[in-house]
Amino acid sequence: MSNNIIITLPDGAKREYAAGVTPMDVAMTISEGLARNVLSAKVNGKTVEVSTPITAHAHLTLFTWNDKEGKTAFWHSSAHVLAQTLEHLYPGVKLTIGPAIENGFYYDVDLPAGKVISDNDFPVIEQKFLEFAREKAEFSMKPVSKDDALKLYKDAGNEFKVELIENLTDGDITFCDHSNFTDLCRGGHIPNTGFIKAIKIMNVAGAYWRGDEKKKQLTRVYGISFPKDKDLKEYLVLLEEAKKRDHRKLGKELELFTFSQKVGQGLPLWLPKGAALRRRLENFLQKQQVEAGYEMVITPHIGSKELYITSGHYAKYGKDSFQPICTPAEGEEFLLKPMNCPHHCEIYKFKPRSYKDLPVRLAEFGTVYRYEQSGELHGLTRVRGFTQDDAHIFCRPDQVKEEFVKVIDLVLYVLNALHFNDFTAQISLRDPSDKEKYIGSDENWAKAEAAIVEAVGERDIKTVTEYGEAAFYGPKLDFMVKDAIGRSWQLGTIQVDYNLPDRFELEYVGSDNAKHRPVMIHRAPFGSMERFVAVLLEHCAGKFPLWLTPEQAVVLPISDKYNEDAKQVLRLLNNHDIRGLVDERSEKIGKKIRDAELRKVPYMLILGEQEAKSGKLSVRKQGEGDLGSFTIEEFATFINEAIAADLN
């Protein structure tokens, strides 16, 4: 009887190996170059080390630095080396947790009394870190009994690790060893520390233990590491560029939004220019929705607690949401709306539906509220109140694929109109090894996941598949967009849901005169208006597409003598739907041009004696300079043709 097993690779290729083969062994049989660069692996959806034996038939994915999972393993391993370094430099320090994050990693520590870590300490930490990394110590996992794990950390006086272990199940506890260092860990490491060639300690901050403001404040040390020193240098250059593009800085300079402590953390206030920009985005999408057969609805900012119990949101997110609002009536409780979908289910349900009525497409710019920890709030990208460009399509099972493809086309149109040209569609499926996180039957999940895969196949777009990234009620297609400086953002999303129609008992009468459940498609091309504006601001560095920008042109009279003429020019531009303003300040024309450039106004129209006589305007383009002379009619045609080209 053969002891061989079949390994299935991501492209569907199947290879036969002896039982006990490791991911590294498999990589060696594919190519030596891959083996040199492979950092981690997934076996049947579970992240493992490349030295882990595979003893049964399995699906295997190998990751390098070019993969998100490869970077995660690299930075997770780097967090171990950082912990080793801090333990060496600060005897008596208590280690807590140290995960990989989107860019790098951190480790939370409880420093000995009187000790602090400041910017001046960063070079010393980096130097010792690299000394440890050069040892090329292998990472190895070992199971530890709960009693032994508790004893180790109780003897060390580390109450933080003890608390973590007490919440774990005996038999599921593992430690990771490298060099002379041991830490509580679930796994997912690179082969050895020698892969880490560059390290930068980014900053240090305070962080409450387990995010609880009532618990002890720890010291959080942030770092980032790379397999080449060149990569670190390029990252630091990118970081400087990102600072210039920071949406919080640009939002203030362009007078788009602000925050107020008196209003509350994470609750943005949109200023007039920002509110107008949002309206243009909404009008742009609403026009496309109306053409695609959507009907606009409006729902309240609150809902009965019972609504979210029915939908399943309360069970999944209730503890992390704003707490229920109690009314004077006994037992009556409401929640700030965390999702629009339950409300839309009730709108669908208000009257009987026939198979001929479907699909029903309901859309809303609905504001929702979710309680985020204060330490997690960040400008417009992480807020407590935000508006989703939400829509829900209720359709028959035979309509799912067609409707899903139409939504893909809508998202592609939106991304193109806003100059997001580099993106990947992520097929986000449930974690097959942890079905407890999700609601609904295996049958419905299988149908929903198949519908997404088939629909994506209808369009020539780059895709990746991620297990464990589905919403709790259904799989989804997430659009991962790269901005102008190469950072990845998750923007639009489309989700197929067989579960909420079940929970809300939604029905339609079929051609057989029997009652059937509709399928629900959730979609939001922007995601949230707040986050989308933030990403767009940083992508275009404040230079919005011409159709969207708050001010498309500024009229610059060269002296006060021409202010009234300039106002007349602006009125004529307004008649052509061109937005602008007049700079009436008693400043030299050079300063007016420089200020308009800084405000990122696309076009500057200079008006002086020569222009007044000729009936033409001298036109400058932001960042490019003089374009020549235009009549108002010529300039209006030029602008409107540029906008039409942008949107088509």
XYZ file of C-alpha atoms in Angstrom:
648
model
C 0.000 0.000 0.000
C 1.473 3.349 -1.045
C 2.303 6.006 1.554
C 2.277 8.683 -1.106
C 0.018 11.712 -0.903
C -1.326 14.137 -3.522
C -0.456 17.828 -3.175
C -2.738 20.192 -5.119
C -1.188 23.557 -6.038
C -3.118 26.849 -6.557
C -3.160 26.437 -10.355
C -4.869 23.058 -9.938
C -1.728 21.048 -10.721
C -1.423 17.844 -8.678
C 1.897 16.334 -7.581
C 2.604 13.094 -5.774
C 5.005 12.977 -2.806
C 5.876 10.689 0.078
C 3.839 11.364 3.232
C 5.746 13.738 5.524
C 6.908 16.000 2.707
C 7.303 19.652 3.786
C 6.283 22.792 1.896
C 10.001 23.543 1.452
C 10.517 20.115 -0.127
C 7.691 20.859 -2.550
C 9.189 24.274 -3.362
C 12.536 22.596 -4.156
C 10.842 20.316 -6.686
C 9.275 23.328 -8.408
C 12.433 25.480 -8.609
C 15.499 26.308 -6.548
C 14.718 30.009 -6.973
C 11.307 29.554 -5.378
C 12.826 27.500 -2.547
C 15.323 30.280 -1.801
C 12.524 32.826 -1.533
C 9.623 30.922 0.004
C 8.749 32.312 3.444
C 5.616 30.513 4.596
C 2.827 28.279 3.385
C -0.817 27.373 3.737
C -1.919 23.758 3.966
C -5.673 23.275 3.547
C -6.208 26.934 4.434
C -4.055 26.877 7.591
C -0.858 28.940 7.796
C 2.171 26.818 8.622
C 5.962 26.945 8.619
C 7.694 25.649 5.494
C 9.260 22.904 7.627
C 5.868 21.452 8.650
C 5.360 17.824 7.522
C 2.298 17.162 5.367
C 0.925 13.689 6.102
C -2.279 13.549 4.023
C -3.660 14.773 0.689
C -3.658 18.554 0.814
C -4.031 21.872 -1.004
C -0.761 23.798 -0.696
C 0.031 27.459 -1.330
C 3.585 28.794 -1.043
C 4.228 32.438 -0.165
C 7.183 34.737 -0.854
C 7.841 38.374 0.040
C 5.691 39.363 -2.950
C 2.604 37.877 -1.290
C 0.581 39.470 1.490
C 0.815 36.246 3.491
C 4.577 36.149 3.000
C 4.923 39.638 4.410
C 2.636 38.703 7.312
C 4.874 35.752 8.224
C 7.988 37.928 7.814
C 6.652 40.648 10.097
C 5.182 38.192 12.590
C 8.614 36.565 12.869
C 10.215 39.998 13.186
C 7.947 40.715 16.158
C 9.530 37.697 17.893
C 13.008 39.115 17.275
C 11.861 42.510 18.572
C 10.557 40.836 21.741
C 13.897 39.018 22.132
C 15.702 42.354 21.700
C 13.561 44.212 24.245
C 13.934 41.368 26.736
C 17.717 41.612 26.332
C 17.937 45.426 26.547
C 15.353 45.895 29.337
C 15.796 43.086 31.906
C 12.562 42.469 33.794
C 10.334 43.613 30.916
C 7.028 41.722 30.626
C 6.085 40.688 27.105
C 2.415 40.635 26.097
C 1.424 40.379 22.407
C 3.174 41.258 19.133
C 1.251 40.795 15.874
C 2.036 41.630 12.278
C 0.027 44.620 11.029
C -0.637 46.099 7.590
C 2.811 47.684 7.408
C 5.203 46.007 9.814
C 4.533 44.834 13.345
C 4.482 45.912 16.965
C 5.058 44.440 20.389
C 3.295 45.590 23.558
C 5.469 45.405 26.673
C 5.223 46.329 30.329
C 8.544 48.031 31.070
C 10.246 47.826 34.474
C 9.502 50.736 36.823
C 11.276 53.910 35.798
C 12.160 52.683 32.294
C 10.930 54.386 29.139
C 11.687 53.958 25.448
C 12.252 57.135 23.435
C 13.384 58.012 19.900
C 16.972 58.135 21.174
C 16.788 54.416 21.973
C 15.710 53.361 18.480
C 19.264 52.978 16.993
C 20.334 50.754 19.904
C 17.232 48.561 19.510
C 17.783 48.305 15.741
C 21.453 47.358 16.135
C 20.779 44.613 18.686
C 17.814 43.371 16.600
C 20.096 42.895 13.570
C 22.705 41.130 15.700
C 20.091 38.584 16.727
C 18.759 38.312 13.150
C 22.241 37.492 11.794
C 22.330 34.369 13.964
C 20.023 32.747 11.358
C 18.178 31.020 14.186
C 15.409 28.702 12.997
C 11.854 29.155 14.228
C 10.364 25.947 15.591
C 6.948 25.271 17.066
C 6.282 22.943 20.000
C 3.065 21.971 21.825
C 2.927 22.793 25.545
C 0.379 21.641 28.100
C -1.738 24.305 29.722
C -0.299 23.519 33.171
C 3.291 23.843 31.948
C 2.534 27.051 30.072
C 0.857 28.613 33.110
C 3.726 27.548 35.377
C 6.324 29.103 33.079
C 4.680 32.511 33.054
C 3.529 32.451 36.683
C 7.127 31.747 37.707
C 8.229 34.638 35.501
C 5.592 36.917 37.088
C 4.018 37.717 33.716
C 0.329 38.124 34.486
C -0.416 39.145 30.897
C 0.656 35.852 29.357
C -1.081 33.998 32.205
C -4.361 35.744 31.300
C -3.940 34.777 27.643
C -3.211 31.133 28.460
C -6.135 30.856 30.881
C -8.448 31.606 27.940
C -6.888 28.893 25.751
C -7.838 25.219 25.533
C -5.405 22.580 26.741
C -4.045 20.827 23.683
C -4.181 23.927 21.495
C -1.284 25.780 23.162
C 1.997 26.132 21.275
C 5.256 27.970 21.901
C 7.730 29.196 19.293
C 11.462 28.867 19.930
C 14.307 30.603 18.141
C 17.841 31.025 19.455
C 17.515 31.226 23.249
C 14.092 32.886 23.088
C 10.644 31.350 23.648
C 7.227 32.936 23.248
C 3.581 31.891 23.300
C 2.547 31.704 19.641
C 0.081 30.080 17.213
C 2.614 29.814 14.393
C 3.243 31.158 10.904
C 6.974 32.010 10.739
C 9.711 32.367 8.160
C 12.394 29.638 8.067
C 14.983 31.561 10.111
C 15.914 35.013 11.371
C 18.595 35.422 8.703
C 15.960 36.397 6.129
C 15.591 39.710 8.003
C 18.207 42.108 6.651
C 16.798 45.531 7.534
C 14.809 46.953 10.473
C 13.424 50.356 11.370
C 11.751 51.189 14.677
C 9.020 53.564 13.551
C 7.619 54.927 16.771
C 6.585 54.154 20.332
C 3.138 54.756 21.852
C 0.962 53.906 24.815
C -1.586 51.091 24.500
C -3.998 49.680 27.044
C -3.797 45.954 27.717
C -6.299 44.252 25.408
C -7.597 47.657 24.299
C -9.396 48.193 27.613
C -9.004 51.709 28.990
C -9.635 50.355 32.491
C -6.577 48.105 32.281
C -2.873 48.854 32.546
C -1.226 51.043 29.948
C 1.647 49.323 28.158
C 4.398 50.522 25.834
C 3.801 49.663 22.171
C 6.926 49.570 19.997
C 6.233 49.720 16.244
C 8.717 48.435 13.697
C 9.030 47.390 10.084
C 11.525 44.987 8.535
C 12.618 43.922 5.061
C 14.590 41.165 3.312
C 16.856 43.790 1.687
C 18.248 47.105 2.895
C 17.220 48.598 -0.464
C 13.584 47.789 0.322
C 13.773 49.719 3.598
C 15.249 52.784 1.892
C 12.507 52.717 -0.749
C 9.867 52.352 1.960
C 11.159 55.384 3.858
C 11.033 57.475 0.666
C 7.458 56.241 0.133
C 6.630 57.170 3.715
C 7.761 60.751 3.148
C 5.575 60.948 0.061
C 2.662 59.498 2.054
C 3.081 62.242 4.669
C 2.683 64.876 1.959
C -0.478 63.099 0.796
C -1.965 62.541 4.275
C -5.700 63.132 3.839
C -5.917 64.761 7.281
C -3.379 67.402 6.229
C -4.906 67.908 2.763
C -8.459 67.935 4.149
C -7.532 70.838 6.396
C -5.636 72.744 3.691
C -8.461 72.316 1.167
C -11.136 73.035 3.821
C -13.037 69.800 3.230
C -13.671 68.444 6.749
C -12.787 68.852 10.401
C -13.251 67.121 13.762
C -14.365 68.521 17.111
C -13.777 67.001 20.542
C -17.057 68.558 21.653
C -18.949 66.776 18.880
C -17.086 63.541 19.650
C -14.185 61.439 18.473
C -14.555 59.764 15.103
C -17.494 61.941 14.019
C -16.396 64.056 11.023
C -17.847 67.469 10.274
C -18.035 68.194 6.552
C -17.221 71.816 5.653
C -18.993 73.519 2.707
C -16.409 72.496 0.089
C -16.280 68.939 1.419
C -20.065 68.673 1.571
C -20.294 69.868 -2.047
C -17.674 67.316 -3.081
C -19.654 64.559 -1.351
C -22.845 65.651 -3.103
C -21.078 65.445 -6.461
C -19.912 61.907 -5.677
C -23.426 60.942 -4.598
C -25.023 62.534 -7.672
C -22.496 60.802 -9.927
C -23.334 57.378 -8.470
C -27.060 58.057 -8.176
C -27.232 58.889 -11.893
C -25.625 55.545 -12.742
C -27.926 53.726 -10.304
C -31.101 55.224 -11.739
C -29.988 54.203 -15.235
C -29.335 50.675 -13.897
C -32.832 50.351 -12.405
C -32.191 51.122 -8.739
C -34.813 52.864 -6.592
C -33.649 55.231 -3.851
C -34.944 54.736 -0.306
C -34.333 56.421 3.050
C -34.183 54.640 6.400
C -33.873 55.923 9.999
C -30.583 56.359 11.878
C -31.807 53.974 14.588
C -33.639 50.680 14.688
C -35.231 48.402 17.237
C -32.777 46.056 18.929
C -35.048 43.238 17.788
C -34.285 44.120 14.154
C -30.569 43.440 14.646
C -31.224 40.314 16.699
C -33.187 38.969 13.725
C -30.437 39.900 11.256
C -27.706 38.378 13.412
C -25.754 41.637 13.676
C -26.420 41.984 17.384
C -25.026 38.535 18.193
C -21.941 39.155 16.061
C -21.214 42.813 16.798
C -23.417 43.844 19.730
C -20.605 43.933 22.288
C -18.468 46.136 20.026
C -21.257 48.523 19.001
C -22.779 51.570 20.637
C -24.875 50.262 23.499
C -28.683 50.098 23.264
C -30.741 53.260 23.703
C -33.459 52.732 26.310
C -36.726 54.636 25.921
C -39.174 55.537 28.752
C -41.240 52.488 27.729
C -40.296 49.423 29.740
C -38.168 46.936 27.765
C -38.041 49.082 24.623
C -34.515 49.359 23.222
C -33.065 50.846 20.057
C -29.607 50.750 18.470
C -27.791 53.325 16.407
C -27.959 51.761 12.949
C -24.796 49.672 12.351
C -25.995 48.343 8.969
C -28.571 49.363 6.348
C -29.410 45.854 5.127
C -31.953 44.884 7.836
C -33.955 48.048 7.083
C -33.918 47.251 3.360
C -35.170 43.737 4.087
C -38.190 45.266 5.815
C -38.787 47.606 2.852
C -38.780 44.612 0.489
C -41.211 42.835 2.805
C -43.819 45.601 3.000
C -45.881 44.146 0.144
C -46.249 40.799 -1.671
C -43.754 40.233 -4.499
C -44.097 38.164 -7.663
C -41.285 36.551 -9.631
C -42.118 39.123 -12.326
C -41.256 41.964 -9.901
C -37.709 40.730 -9.362
C -35.035 41.953 -9.269
C -35.890 44.682 -6.761
C -32.921 47.058 -6.411
C -32.990 49.348 -3.363
C -30.260 51.987 -2.891
C -29.500 54.455 -0.123
C -26.725 56.747 1.035
C -27.281 55.536 4.576
C -25.346 56.749 7.603
C -24.358 54.010 10.064
C -22.613 54.025 13.439
C -20.068 51.619 14.876
C -18.106 52.000 18.067
C -14.374 51.962 17.313
C -11.774 52.092 20.086
C -10.352 55.609 20.382
C -6.852 54.309 19.622
C -8.075 52.852 16.314
C -9.652 56.052 14.989
C -7.741 57.653 12.114
C -8.977 60.669 10.171
C -11.712 59.663 7.740
C -10.403 56.128 7.226
C -11.572 54.877 10.647
C -14.549 56.739 12.098
C -17.574 56.052 14.289
C -20.199 57.520 11.980
C -20.020 57.063 8.204
C -22.244 56.987 5.140
C -22.356 53.904 2.929
C -23.331 54.038 -0.741
C -25.406 50.994 0.040
C -27.736 48.995 -2.169
C -29.428 45.623 -1.918
C -30.670 43.627 -4.869
C -33.389 41.053 -4.192
C -33.473 38.578 -7.064
C -34.383 35.056 -8.105
C -31.619 32.407 -7.972
C -31.509 32.326 -11.787
C -30.811 36.100 -11.820
C -27.873 36.117 -9.370
C -25.076 35.770 -11.903
C -26.456 38.421 -14.280
C -27.060 40.903 -11.469
C -23.614 40.275 -9.970
C -21.943 40.927 -13.341
C -23.876 44.208 -13.682
C -22.643 45.322 -10.274
C -19.055 44.455 -11.263
C -19.485 46.716 -14.305
C -20.778 49.534 -12.102
C -17.788 49.250 -9.746
C -15.376 49.232 -12.694
C -17.024 52.378 -14.060
C -16.646 54.152 -10.700
C -12.980 53.159 -10.333
C -12.193 54.263 -13.877
C -13.900 57.644 -13.484
C -11.789 58.336 -10.392
C -8.503 57.181 -11.953
C -8.082 54.027 -9.853
C -6.583 51.929 -12.621
C -4.519 49.404 -10.633
C -6.723 46.994 -8.708
C -7.318 43.335 -7.927
C -10.705 41.731 -7.268
C -10.447 39.603 -4.123
C -12.846 36.660 -3.951
C -13.433 36.477 -0.183
C -14.712 33.069 0.912
C -15.442 31.616 4.345
C -12.808 29.740 6.319
C -13.650 26.042 5.743
C -11.934 25.105 9.012
C -13.881 27.568 11.187
C -17.528 27.585 10.125
C -18.684 28.764 13.562
C -17.925 32.362 12.537
C -20.665 32.266 9.891
C -24.413 31.842 9.686
C -26.333 29.745 7.180
C -26.229 26.266 5.690
C -23.332 24.685 3.805
C -25.647 24.346 0.801
C -26.367 28.076 0.664
C -22.708 28.964 1.130
C -21.742 26.633 -1.712
C -24.319 28.246 -4.037
C -23.264 31.787 -3.077
C -19.548 31.103 -3.518
C -20.143 29.425 -6.885
C -22.209 32.415 -8.077
C -19.346 34.828 -7.344
C -16.703 32.679 -9.019
C -18.868 32.269 -12.145
C -19.716 35.989 -12.325
C -16.073 37.058 -12.012
C -15.268 34.649 -14.842
C -17.478 36.785 -17.103
C -15.080 39.750 -16.813
C -11.394 39.990 -17.643
C -10.140 41.240 -14.284
C -7.229 40.208 -12.089
C -8.404 38.157 -9.096
C -7.095 36.476 -5.957
C -8.972 34.135 -3.614
C -8.834 34.615 0.174
C -10.338 32.108 2.602
C -11.663 33.456 5.902
C -12.398 36.955 4.554
C -16.125 36.481 3.858
C -18.800 38.469 5.695
C -20.518 36.451 8.437
C -23.624 36.035 6.246
C -22.065 35.436 2.833
C -19.044 35.453 0.496
C -18.031 38.649 -1.261
C -15.935 40.249 -3.972
C -13.713 43.007 -2.594
C -11.921 45.452 -4.869
C -8.352 45.955 -3.616
C -7.120 49.185 -5.180
C -3.530 50.435 -5.370
C -3.098 54.181 -5.079
C -0.588 56.411 -6.887
C 2.241 55.464 -4.508
C 1.544 51.737 -4.481
C -0.449 51.314 -1.267
C -3.348 48.861 -1.305
C -6.855 49.818 -0.107
C -10.076 47.834 0.037
C -12.796 49.966 -1.586
C -15.859 48.574 -3.371
C -17.510 45.350 -2.226
C -20.210 42.996 -3.584
C -21.701 40.216 -1.461
C -24.060 37.316 -2.183
C -26.374 36.450 0.703
C -28.783 33.518 1.000
C -29.035 33.938 4.777
C -30.714 37.282 5.566
C -33.685 36.438 3.296
C -34.100 33.303 5.426
C -33.808 35.187 8.724
C -36.326 37.832 7.626
C -38.586 35.273 5.915
C -38.554 37.182 2.627
C -40.666 35.681 -0.143
C -41.862 36.005 -3.706
C -44.495 34.018 -5.553
C -42.913 32.026 -8.368
C -44.290 31.033 -11.770
C -45.404 27.796 -10.100
C -47.630 29.870 -7.783
C -45.550 28.661 -4.775
C -43.599 30.848 -2.358
C -39.804 31.082 -2.738
C -36.897 32.866 -1.034
C -35.132 35.622 -2.977
C -31.342 35.893 -2.987
C -29.874 39.150 -1.677
C -26.864 40.927 -3.208
C -25.235 43.619 -1.055
C -23.095 46.179 -2.886
C -21.230 49.421 -2.151
C -18.901 50.715 -4.912
C -17.439 53.430 -2.652
C -17.677 51.392 0.562
C -18.101 54.440 2.770
C -18.068 58.050 1.608
C -15.659 59.017 4.379
C -13.052 56.354 3.692
C -13.417 56.721 -0.078
C -12.780 60.471 0.073
C -9.735 59.862 2.300
C -8.265 57.300 -0.112
C -9.077 59.478 -3.122
C -7.435 62.502 -1.480
C -4.233 60.568 -0.859
C -4.322 58.919 -4.286
C -4.548 62.192 -6.191
C -2.659 64.288 -3.584
C -5.597 66.709 -3.478
C -5.756 67.117 -7.290
C -9.213 65.656 -7.837
C -10.482 64.655 -11.285
C -11.758 67.736 -13.071
C -15.425 66.711 -12.858
C -15.195 66.331 -9.077
C -12.825 69.040 -7.864
C -14.402 71.759 -5.652
C -13.132 74.629 -7.830
C -12.426 73.962 -11.485
C -11.118 77.447 -12.256
C -10.114 80.667 -10.531
C -10.316 84.037 -12.251
C -7.279 86.191 -11.408
C -7.697 89.909 -12.121
C -4.243 91.549 -12.290
C -5.537 94.562 -10.348
C -8.657 95.781 -8.512
C -9.633 97.625 -11.691
C -10.676 94.329 -13.294
C -12.554 92.786 -10.350
C -16.014 93.486 -11.801
C -14.985 92.100 -15.197
C -13.695 88.988 -13.397
C -17.049 88.522 -11.633
C -18.825 88.728 -15.000
C -16.454 86.055 -16.380
C -17.331 83.811 -13.424
C -21.070 84.293 -14.014
C -20.645 83.246 -17.644
C -18.618 80.201 -16.586
C -21.359 79.257 -14.123
C -23.818 79.315 -17.023
C -21.701 76.547 -18.558
C -21.760 74.553 -15.271
C -18.135 75.392 -14.529
C -17.369 75.928 -10.841
C -14.957 78.646 -9.827
C -14.204 81.781 -7.861
C -12.606 85.184 -8.253
C -9.439 86.102 -6.345
C -10.223 89.733 -5.524
C -7.291 90.265 -3.161
C -5.051 93.270 -3.700
C -2.049 91.054 -4.352
C 0.411 90.820 -7.211
C -0.599 88.402 -9.938
C 2.442 86.197 -9.211
C 1.276 85.598 -5.657
C -2.280 84.891 -6.794
C -0.955 82.258 -9.226
C 1.249 80.658 -6.558
C -1.653 80.520 -4.083
C -3.971 78.977 -6.699
C -1.282 76.362 -7.438
C -1.057 75.500 -3.725
C -4.853 75.210 -3.516
C -4.633 72.792 -6.478
C -7.179 74.714 -8.576
C -6.921 73.058 -12.032
C -7.159 76.211 -14.163
C -6.193 79.851 -13.641
C -7.817 82.485 -15.863
C -5.786 85.698 -15.919
C -7.619 88.910 -16.718
C -5.829 92.202 -17.395
C -5.897 95.075 -19.861
C -4.872 92.962 -22.861
C -7.451 90.274 -22.065
C -10.186 92.840 -21.469
C -9.544 94.386 -24.916
C -9.268 91.093 -26.819
C -12.218 89.408 -25.093
C -9.961 86.428 -24.365
C -8.510 85.015 -21.153
C -4.936 83.895 -20.564
C -5.263 80.317 -19.265
C -2.783 78.450 -17.061
C -3.058 74.796 -15.993
C -2.069 73.808 -12.465
C 1.374 72.220 -12.476
C 1.858 72.713 -16.249
C 1.828 76.460 -16.953
C 0.510 78.595 -19.817
C -1.999 77.062 -22.268
C -2.582 80.203 -24.360
C -5.609 82.471 -24.868
C -9.232 81.308 -24.900
C -12.576 82.977 -25.284
C -15.039 82.034 -22.541
C -16.936 79.845 -25.007
C -13.710 78.109 -26.089
C -12.651 77.519 -22.487
C -16.086 76.167 -21.534
C -15.993 73.724 -24.481
C -12.435 72.704 -23.540
C -13.448 71.986 -19.917
C -16.651 70.119 -20.722
C -14.943 67.956 -23.345
C -12.210 67.089 -20.815
C -14.862 66.099 -18.238
C -16.795 63.996 -20.768
C -13.600 62.167 -21.740
C -12.827 61.552 -18.054
C -16.240 60.027 -17.373
C -16.385 57.946 -20.548
